[in-house]
Coordinates of C-alpha atoms and ligand atoms in Angstrom, one line a residue:
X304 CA 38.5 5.8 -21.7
X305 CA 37.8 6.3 -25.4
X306 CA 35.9 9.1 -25.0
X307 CA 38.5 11.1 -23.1
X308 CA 41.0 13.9 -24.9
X309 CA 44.3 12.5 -25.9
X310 CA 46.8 13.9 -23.2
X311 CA 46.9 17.2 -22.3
X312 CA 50.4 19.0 -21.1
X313 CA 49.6 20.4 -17.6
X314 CA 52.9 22.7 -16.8
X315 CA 50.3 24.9 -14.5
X316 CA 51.8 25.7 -10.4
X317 CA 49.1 23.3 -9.5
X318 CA 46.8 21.4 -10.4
X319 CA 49.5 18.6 -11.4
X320 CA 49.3 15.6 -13.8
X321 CA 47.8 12.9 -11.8
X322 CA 50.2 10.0 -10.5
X323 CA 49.6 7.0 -12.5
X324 CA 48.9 4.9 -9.3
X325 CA 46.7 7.4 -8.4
X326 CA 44.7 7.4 -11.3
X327 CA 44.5 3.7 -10.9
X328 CA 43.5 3.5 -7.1
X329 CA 40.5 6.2 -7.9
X330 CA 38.7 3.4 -9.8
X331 CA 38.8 0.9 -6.9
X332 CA 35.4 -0.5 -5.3
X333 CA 33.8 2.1 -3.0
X334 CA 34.0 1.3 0.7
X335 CA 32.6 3.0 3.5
X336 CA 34.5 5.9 5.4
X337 CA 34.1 3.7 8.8
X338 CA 35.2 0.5 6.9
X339 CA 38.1 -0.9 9.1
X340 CA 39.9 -1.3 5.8
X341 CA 39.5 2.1 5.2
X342 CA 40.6 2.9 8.9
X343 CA 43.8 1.2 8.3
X344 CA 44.1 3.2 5.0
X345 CA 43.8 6.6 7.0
X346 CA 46.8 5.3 9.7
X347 CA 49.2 4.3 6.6
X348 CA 48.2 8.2 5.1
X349 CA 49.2 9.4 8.5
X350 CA 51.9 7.8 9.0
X351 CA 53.4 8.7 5.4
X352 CA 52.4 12.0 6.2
X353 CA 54.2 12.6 9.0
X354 CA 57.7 11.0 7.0
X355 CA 56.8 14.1 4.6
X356 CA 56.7 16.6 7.2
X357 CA 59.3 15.6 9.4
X358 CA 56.9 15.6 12.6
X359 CA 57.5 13.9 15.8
X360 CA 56.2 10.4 15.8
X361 CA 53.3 10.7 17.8
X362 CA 52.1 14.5 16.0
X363 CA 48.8 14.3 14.5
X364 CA 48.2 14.1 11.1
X365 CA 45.2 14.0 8.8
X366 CA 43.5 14.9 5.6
X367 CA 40.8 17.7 5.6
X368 CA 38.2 17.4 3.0
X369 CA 38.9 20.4 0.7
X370 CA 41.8 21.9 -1.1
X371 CA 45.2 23.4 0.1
X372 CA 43.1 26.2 1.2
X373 CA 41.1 24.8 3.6
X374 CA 44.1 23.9 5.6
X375 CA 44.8 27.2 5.3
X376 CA 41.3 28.5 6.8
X377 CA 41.8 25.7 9.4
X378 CA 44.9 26.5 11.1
X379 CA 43.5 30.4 11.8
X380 CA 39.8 28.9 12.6
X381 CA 41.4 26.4 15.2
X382 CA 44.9 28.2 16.6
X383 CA 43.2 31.8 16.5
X384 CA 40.7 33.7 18.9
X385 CA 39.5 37.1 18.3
X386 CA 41.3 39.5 19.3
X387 CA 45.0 37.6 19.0
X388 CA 48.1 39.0 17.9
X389 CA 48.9 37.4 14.6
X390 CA 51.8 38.1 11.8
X391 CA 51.0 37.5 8.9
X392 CA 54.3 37.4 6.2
X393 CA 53.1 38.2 3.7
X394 CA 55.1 38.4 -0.3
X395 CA 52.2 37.7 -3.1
X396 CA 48.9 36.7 -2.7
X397 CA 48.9 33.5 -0.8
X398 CA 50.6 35.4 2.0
X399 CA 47.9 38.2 1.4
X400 CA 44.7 35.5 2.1
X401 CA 46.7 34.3 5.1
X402 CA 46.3 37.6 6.0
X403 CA 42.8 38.1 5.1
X404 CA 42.0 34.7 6.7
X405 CA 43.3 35.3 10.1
X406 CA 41.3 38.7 10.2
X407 CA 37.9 37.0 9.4
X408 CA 38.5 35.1 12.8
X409 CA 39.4 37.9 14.5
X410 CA 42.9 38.4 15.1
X411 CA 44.4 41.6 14.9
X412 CA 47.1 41.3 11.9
X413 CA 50.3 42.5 11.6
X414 CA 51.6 42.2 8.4
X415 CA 55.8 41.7 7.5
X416 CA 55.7 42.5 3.9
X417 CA 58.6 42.7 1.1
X418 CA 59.0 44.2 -2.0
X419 CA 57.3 41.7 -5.3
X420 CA 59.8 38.8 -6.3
X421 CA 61.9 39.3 -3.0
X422 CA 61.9 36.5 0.0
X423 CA 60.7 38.1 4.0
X424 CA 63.7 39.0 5.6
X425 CA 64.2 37.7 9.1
X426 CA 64.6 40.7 10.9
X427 CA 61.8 42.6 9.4
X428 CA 59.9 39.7 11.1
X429 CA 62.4 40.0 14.4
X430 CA 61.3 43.8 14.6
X431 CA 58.0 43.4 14.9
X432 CA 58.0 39.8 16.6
X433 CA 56.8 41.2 20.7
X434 CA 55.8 39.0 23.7
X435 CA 52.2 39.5 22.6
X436 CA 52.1 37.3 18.9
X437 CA 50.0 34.5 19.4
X438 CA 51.0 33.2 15.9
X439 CA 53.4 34.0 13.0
X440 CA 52.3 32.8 9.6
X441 CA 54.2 32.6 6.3
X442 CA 54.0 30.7 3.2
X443 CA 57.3 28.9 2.6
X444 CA 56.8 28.9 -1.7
X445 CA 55.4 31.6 -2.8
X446 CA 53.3 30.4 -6.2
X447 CA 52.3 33.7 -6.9
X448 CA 55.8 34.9 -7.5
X449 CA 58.0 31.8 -7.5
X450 CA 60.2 32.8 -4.2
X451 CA 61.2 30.8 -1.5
X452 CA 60.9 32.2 2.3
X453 CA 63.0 31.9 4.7
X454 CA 61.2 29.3 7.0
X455 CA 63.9 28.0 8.5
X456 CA 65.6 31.1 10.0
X457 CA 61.8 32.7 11.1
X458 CA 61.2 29.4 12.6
X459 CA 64.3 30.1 14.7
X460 CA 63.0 33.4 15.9
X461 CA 59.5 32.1 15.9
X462 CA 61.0 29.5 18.6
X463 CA 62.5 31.8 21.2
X464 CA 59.1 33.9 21.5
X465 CA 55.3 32.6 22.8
X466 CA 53.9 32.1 19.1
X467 CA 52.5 29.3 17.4
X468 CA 54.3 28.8 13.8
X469 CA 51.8 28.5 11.0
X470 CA 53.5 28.1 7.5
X471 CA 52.6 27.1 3.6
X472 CA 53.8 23.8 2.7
X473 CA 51.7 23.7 -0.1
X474 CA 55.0 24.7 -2.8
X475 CA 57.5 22.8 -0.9
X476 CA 56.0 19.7 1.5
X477 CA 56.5 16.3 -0.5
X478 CA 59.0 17.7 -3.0
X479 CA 61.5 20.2 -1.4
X480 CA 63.3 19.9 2.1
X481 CA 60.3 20.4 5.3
X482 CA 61.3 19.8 8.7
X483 CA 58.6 20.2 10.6
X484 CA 60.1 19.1 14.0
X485 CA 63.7 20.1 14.1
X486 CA 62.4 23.8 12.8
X487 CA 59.4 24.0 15.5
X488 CA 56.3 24.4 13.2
X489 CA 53.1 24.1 14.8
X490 CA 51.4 23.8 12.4
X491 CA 51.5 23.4 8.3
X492 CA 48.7 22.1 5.4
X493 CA 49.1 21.4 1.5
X494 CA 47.2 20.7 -1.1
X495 CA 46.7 17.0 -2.7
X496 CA 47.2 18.4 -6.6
X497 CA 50.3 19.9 -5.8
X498 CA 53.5 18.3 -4.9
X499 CA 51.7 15.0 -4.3
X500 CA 50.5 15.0 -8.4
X501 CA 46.9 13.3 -6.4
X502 CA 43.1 14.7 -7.9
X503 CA 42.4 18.2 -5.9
X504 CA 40.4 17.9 -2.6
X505 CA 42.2 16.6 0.2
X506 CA 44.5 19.2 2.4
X507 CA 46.9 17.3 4.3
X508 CA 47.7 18.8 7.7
X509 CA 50.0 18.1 10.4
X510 CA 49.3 19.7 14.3
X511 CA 51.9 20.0 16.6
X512 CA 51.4 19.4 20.1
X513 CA 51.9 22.6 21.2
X514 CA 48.8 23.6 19.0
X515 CA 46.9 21.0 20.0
X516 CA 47.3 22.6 23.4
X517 CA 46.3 25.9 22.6
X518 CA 43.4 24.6 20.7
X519 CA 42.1 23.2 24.0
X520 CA 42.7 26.0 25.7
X521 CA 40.2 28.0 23.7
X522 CA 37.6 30.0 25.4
X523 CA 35.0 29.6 22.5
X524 CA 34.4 26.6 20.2
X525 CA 35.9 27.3 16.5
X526 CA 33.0 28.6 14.3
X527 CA 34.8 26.3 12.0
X528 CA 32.7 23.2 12.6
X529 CA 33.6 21.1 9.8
X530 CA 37.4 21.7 10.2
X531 CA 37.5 21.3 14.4
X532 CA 40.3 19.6 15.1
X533 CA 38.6 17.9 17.9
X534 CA 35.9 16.6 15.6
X535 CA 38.8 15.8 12.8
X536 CA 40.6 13.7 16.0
X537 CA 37.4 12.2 16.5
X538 CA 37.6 10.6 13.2
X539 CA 41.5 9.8 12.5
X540 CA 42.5 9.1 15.9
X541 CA 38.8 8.0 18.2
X542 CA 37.6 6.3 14.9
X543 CA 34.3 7.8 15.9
X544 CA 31.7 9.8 12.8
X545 CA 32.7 12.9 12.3
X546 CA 31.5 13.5 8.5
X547 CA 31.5 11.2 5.4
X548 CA 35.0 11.4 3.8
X549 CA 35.9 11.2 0.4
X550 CA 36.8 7.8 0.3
X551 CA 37.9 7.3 -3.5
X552 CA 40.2 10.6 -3.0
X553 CA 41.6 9.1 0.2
X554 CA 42.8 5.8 -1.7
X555 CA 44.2 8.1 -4.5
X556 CA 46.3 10.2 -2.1
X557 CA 47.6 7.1 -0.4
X558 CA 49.1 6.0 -3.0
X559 CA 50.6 9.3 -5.0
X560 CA 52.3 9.9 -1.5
X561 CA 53.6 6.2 -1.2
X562 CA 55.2 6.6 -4.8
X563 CA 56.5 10.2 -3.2
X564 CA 58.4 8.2 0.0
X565 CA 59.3 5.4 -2.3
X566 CA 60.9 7.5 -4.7
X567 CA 62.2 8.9 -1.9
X568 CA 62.5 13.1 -0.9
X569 CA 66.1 13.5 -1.7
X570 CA 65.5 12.3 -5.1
X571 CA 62.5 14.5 -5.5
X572 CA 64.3 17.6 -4.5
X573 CA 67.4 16.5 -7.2
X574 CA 65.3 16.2 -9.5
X575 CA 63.0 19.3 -9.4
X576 CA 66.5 21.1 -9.1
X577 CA 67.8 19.3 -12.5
X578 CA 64.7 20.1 -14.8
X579 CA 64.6 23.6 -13.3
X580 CA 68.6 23.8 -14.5
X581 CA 67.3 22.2 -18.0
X582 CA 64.5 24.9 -18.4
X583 CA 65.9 27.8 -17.6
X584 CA 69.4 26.7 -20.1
X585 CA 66.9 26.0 -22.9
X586 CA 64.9 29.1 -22.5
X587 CA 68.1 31.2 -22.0
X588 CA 69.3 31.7 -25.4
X589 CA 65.7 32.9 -26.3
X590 CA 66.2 36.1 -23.8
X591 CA 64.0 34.4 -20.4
X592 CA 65.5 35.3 -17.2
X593 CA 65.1 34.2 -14.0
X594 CA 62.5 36.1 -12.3
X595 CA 63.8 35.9 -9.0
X596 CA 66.9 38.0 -8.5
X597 CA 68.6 36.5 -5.6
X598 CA 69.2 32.7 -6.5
X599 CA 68.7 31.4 -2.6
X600 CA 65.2 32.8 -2.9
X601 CA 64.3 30.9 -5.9
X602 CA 61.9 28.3 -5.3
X603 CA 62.5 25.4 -7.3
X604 CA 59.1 24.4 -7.3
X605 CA 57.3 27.2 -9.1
X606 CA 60.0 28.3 -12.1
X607 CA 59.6 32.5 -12.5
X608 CA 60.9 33.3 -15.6
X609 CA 60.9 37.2 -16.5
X610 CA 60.0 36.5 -20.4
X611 CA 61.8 38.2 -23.4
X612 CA 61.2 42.0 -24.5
X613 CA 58.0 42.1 -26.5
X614 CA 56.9 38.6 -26.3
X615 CA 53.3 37.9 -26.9
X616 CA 52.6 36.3 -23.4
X617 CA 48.6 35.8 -24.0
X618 CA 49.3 34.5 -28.1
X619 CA 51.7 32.1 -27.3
X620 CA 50.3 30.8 -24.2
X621 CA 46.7 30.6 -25.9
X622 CA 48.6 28.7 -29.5
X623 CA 49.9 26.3 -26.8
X624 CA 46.6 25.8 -25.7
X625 CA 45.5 24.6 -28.6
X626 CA 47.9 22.2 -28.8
X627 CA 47.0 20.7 -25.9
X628 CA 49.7 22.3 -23.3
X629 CA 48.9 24.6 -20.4
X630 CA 51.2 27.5 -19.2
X631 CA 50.6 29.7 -16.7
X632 CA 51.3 33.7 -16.9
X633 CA 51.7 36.1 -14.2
X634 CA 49.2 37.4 -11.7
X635 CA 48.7 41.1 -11.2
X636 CA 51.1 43.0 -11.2
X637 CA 53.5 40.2 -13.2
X638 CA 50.7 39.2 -15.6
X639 CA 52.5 39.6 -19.2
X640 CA 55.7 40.1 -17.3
X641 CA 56.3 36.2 -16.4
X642 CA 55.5 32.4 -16.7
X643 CA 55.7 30.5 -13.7
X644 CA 56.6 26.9 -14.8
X645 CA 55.1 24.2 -12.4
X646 CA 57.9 21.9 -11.0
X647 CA 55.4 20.4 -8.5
X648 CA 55.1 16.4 -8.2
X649 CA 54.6 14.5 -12.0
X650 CA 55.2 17.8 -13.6
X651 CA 58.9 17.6 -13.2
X652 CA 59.4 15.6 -15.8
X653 CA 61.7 15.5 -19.1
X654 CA 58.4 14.5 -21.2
X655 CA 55.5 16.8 -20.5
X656 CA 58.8 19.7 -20.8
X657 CA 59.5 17.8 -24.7
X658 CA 56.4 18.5 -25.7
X659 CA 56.5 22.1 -24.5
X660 CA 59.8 23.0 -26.2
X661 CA 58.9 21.3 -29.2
X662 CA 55.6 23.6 -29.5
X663 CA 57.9 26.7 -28.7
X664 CA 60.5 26.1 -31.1
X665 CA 57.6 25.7 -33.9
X666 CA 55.6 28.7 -32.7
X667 CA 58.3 31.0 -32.4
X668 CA 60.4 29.4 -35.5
X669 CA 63.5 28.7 -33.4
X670 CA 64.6 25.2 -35.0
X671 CA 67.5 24.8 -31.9
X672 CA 65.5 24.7 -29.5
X673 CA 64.3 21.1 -29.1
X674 CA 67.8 19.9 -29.5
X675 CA 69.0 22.6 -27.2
X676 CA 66.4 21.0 -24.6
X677 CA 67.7 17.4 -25.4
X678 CA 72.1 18.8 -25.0
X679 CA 70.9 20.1 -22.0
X680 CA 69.1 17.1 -20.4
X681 CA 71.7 15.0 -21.0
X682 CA 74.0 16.9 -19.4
X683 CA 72.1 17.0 -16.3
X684 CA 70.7 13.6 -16.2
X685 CA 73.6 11.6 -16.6
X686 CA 72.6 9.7 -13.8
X687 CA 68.9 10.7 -14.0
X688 CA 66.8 8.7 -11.6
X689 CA 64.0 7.7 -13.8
X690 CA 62.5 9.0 -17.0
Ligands
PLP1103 C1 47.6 26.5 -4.4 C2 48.1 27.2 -3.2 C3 47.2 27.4 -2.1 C4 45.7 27.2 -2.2 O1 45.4 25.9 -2.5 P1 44.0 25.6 -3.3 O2 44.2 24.1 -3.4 O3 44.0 26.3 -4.5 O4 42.9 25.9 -2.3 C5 47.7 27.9 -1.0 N1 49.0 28.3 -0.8 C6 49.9 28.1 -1.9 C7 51.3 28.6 -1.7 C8 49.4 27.6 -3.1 O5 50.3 27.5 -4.1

């Protein structure tokens, strides 16, 4: 380990600091991916997976082999055929490749969008929502811009119409409320390095049985061979070869998401909601405003904060750098406009925060604001779950 850096700060919207029992299960002894042990590895991450989702108890669960999105590109490779209806919300970028995905399979895209920094409004979706949608998509957290859609009030529309429901969880699954069942989602994917704090590569999807139907019902075979979802059943359900899994990321996940459901959601989502509070206080004084105008769209994951008037985004971000702490700026049309603070899995924490306010306050020669950071903590975590 010697040789390693010292620490490094990762405040990015993903990747996260790795879990410590994470890091620790990546060093254990290789096994094969058809190793019985490893089998009964696979039904525990399932079974987790579907407590993180809030699926039925039979709905199928499973990992793909690739980031969050892969489980994107899956869900419009296996639920879509050419020529299919699909609407695509679509608020920042993620929303955007959704879009871009579902048209590489073939689906004629309709496209719900709303102005930058503002959540979909149901009944732009409502308008456009006819008999003939075979699938409405929409990313719940939108990283790009730090908002928070609707889910549960589309889902509600989503339900009384034909279409399959496709959305995001990569923002929100593991670390803000998901309800997979009692919403009607059909179908939903993350991303290991986000809200689990595991090492990138693993998707984590879950497949109603509703779109399990409709996948059988398919006229063609997906042209998405390594993501089938009969050829991923194969595996996690049959127990038959499918392709070689990555063991070593498998026992990793396992046990970031068994520290998630032992810490348990409702103390994840508390205290996402407490360092956000203890952020955005801090930062206050120093002119940083919340990005997001409406505070129900605010996504407590991803922190938007619009930054002061003439503050040298690229500098101070690039000073922090050097010292070992990575911040993320805006994209597009919000670079050097915002910094989206992750909140995702290990990185809502008091101590990887310390370190960033005590490099702010010395770069920008504001002596309060590490103590500032401290008052405010204290206030919120008076009965602070763990440090
Ligand atoms: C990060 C992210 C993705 C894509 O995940 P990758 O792991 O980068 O492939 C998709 N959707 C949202 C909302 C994300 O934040």
């Amino acid at each position: 380990m010697s040789d390693f850096p010292t620490e490094h700060v990762l405040l990015t919207p993903g990747p996260t600091p790795i879990h410590p029992r994470a890091m620790q299960a990546l060093t254990r002894p290789m096994l094969g991916h058809m190793d019985p042990e490893v089998f009964a590895l696979n039904s525990d991450i399932q079974a987790d997976l579907r407590v993180m989702y809030g699926t039925e108890p039979e709905t199928f669960t499973a990992l793909l082999a690739g980031t969050g999105s892969l489980g994107m590109e899956a869900g419009f490779a296996n639920l879509v055929e050419p020529g299919d209806e699909v609407l695509v919300c679509a608020n920042g970028s993620f929303g955007r490749r959704m879009a871009e995905m579902a048209a590489r399979y073939g689906a004629k895209v309709r496209l719900v969008t709303a102005p930058l920094g503002e959540a979909i409004r149901p009944r732009d979706v409502a308008a456009q929502l006819t008999d003939d949608v075979r699938m409405v998509a929409v990313v719940h957290g939108e990283t790009s811009t730090g908002v928070l859609n609707p889910v549960p009030e589309i889902a509600e529309l989503v339900r009384s119409s034909g279409a399959l429901f496709t959305v995001d969880a990569v923002t929100t699954a593991g670390m803000e409320p998901f309800h997979m069942r009692d919403w009607g989602v059909d179908y939903a994917y993350t991303g290991a390095q986000k809200c689990l704090s595991a090492p990138p590569g693993l998707a984590p999807i879950a497949v109603s049985e509703r779109a399990f139907a409709r996948f059988g019902a398919r006229r063609t075979p997906t042209p998405l061979w390594y993501g089938d979802l009969g050829g991923l059943h194969d595996y996690w359900v049959g127990q038959t070869y499918h392709h070689t899994v990555p063991v070593n990321l498998h026992f990793a996940l396992q046990a970031a998401l068994r520290a998630a459901l032992e810490e348990g959601l409702e103390n994840r989502q508390r205290r996402v909601r407490q360092m956000g509070r203890v952020i955005t206080r801090t930062l206050e004084p120093l002119g940083f405003t919340p990005y997001v105008h409406r505070p129900e769209e605010r996504l407590p994951t991803v922190l938007a904060l619009r930054l002061p008037e003439g503050f040298d985004d690229a500098g101070i971000r690039g000073q922090l750098r050097q010292r070992d702490i990575s911040v993320t700026g805006g994209l597009g049309p919000t670079a050097g406009v915002i910094w989206r603070l992750g909140l995702m899995g290990e990185s809502a924490r008091p101590e990887p925060y310390r370190r960033l306010m005590t490099a702010l306050g010395d770069l920008l020669g504001d002596r309060d604001l590490a103590d500032r950071y401290e008052h405010h903590l204290q206030e919120e975590t008076r009965e602070l779950v763990s440090v």
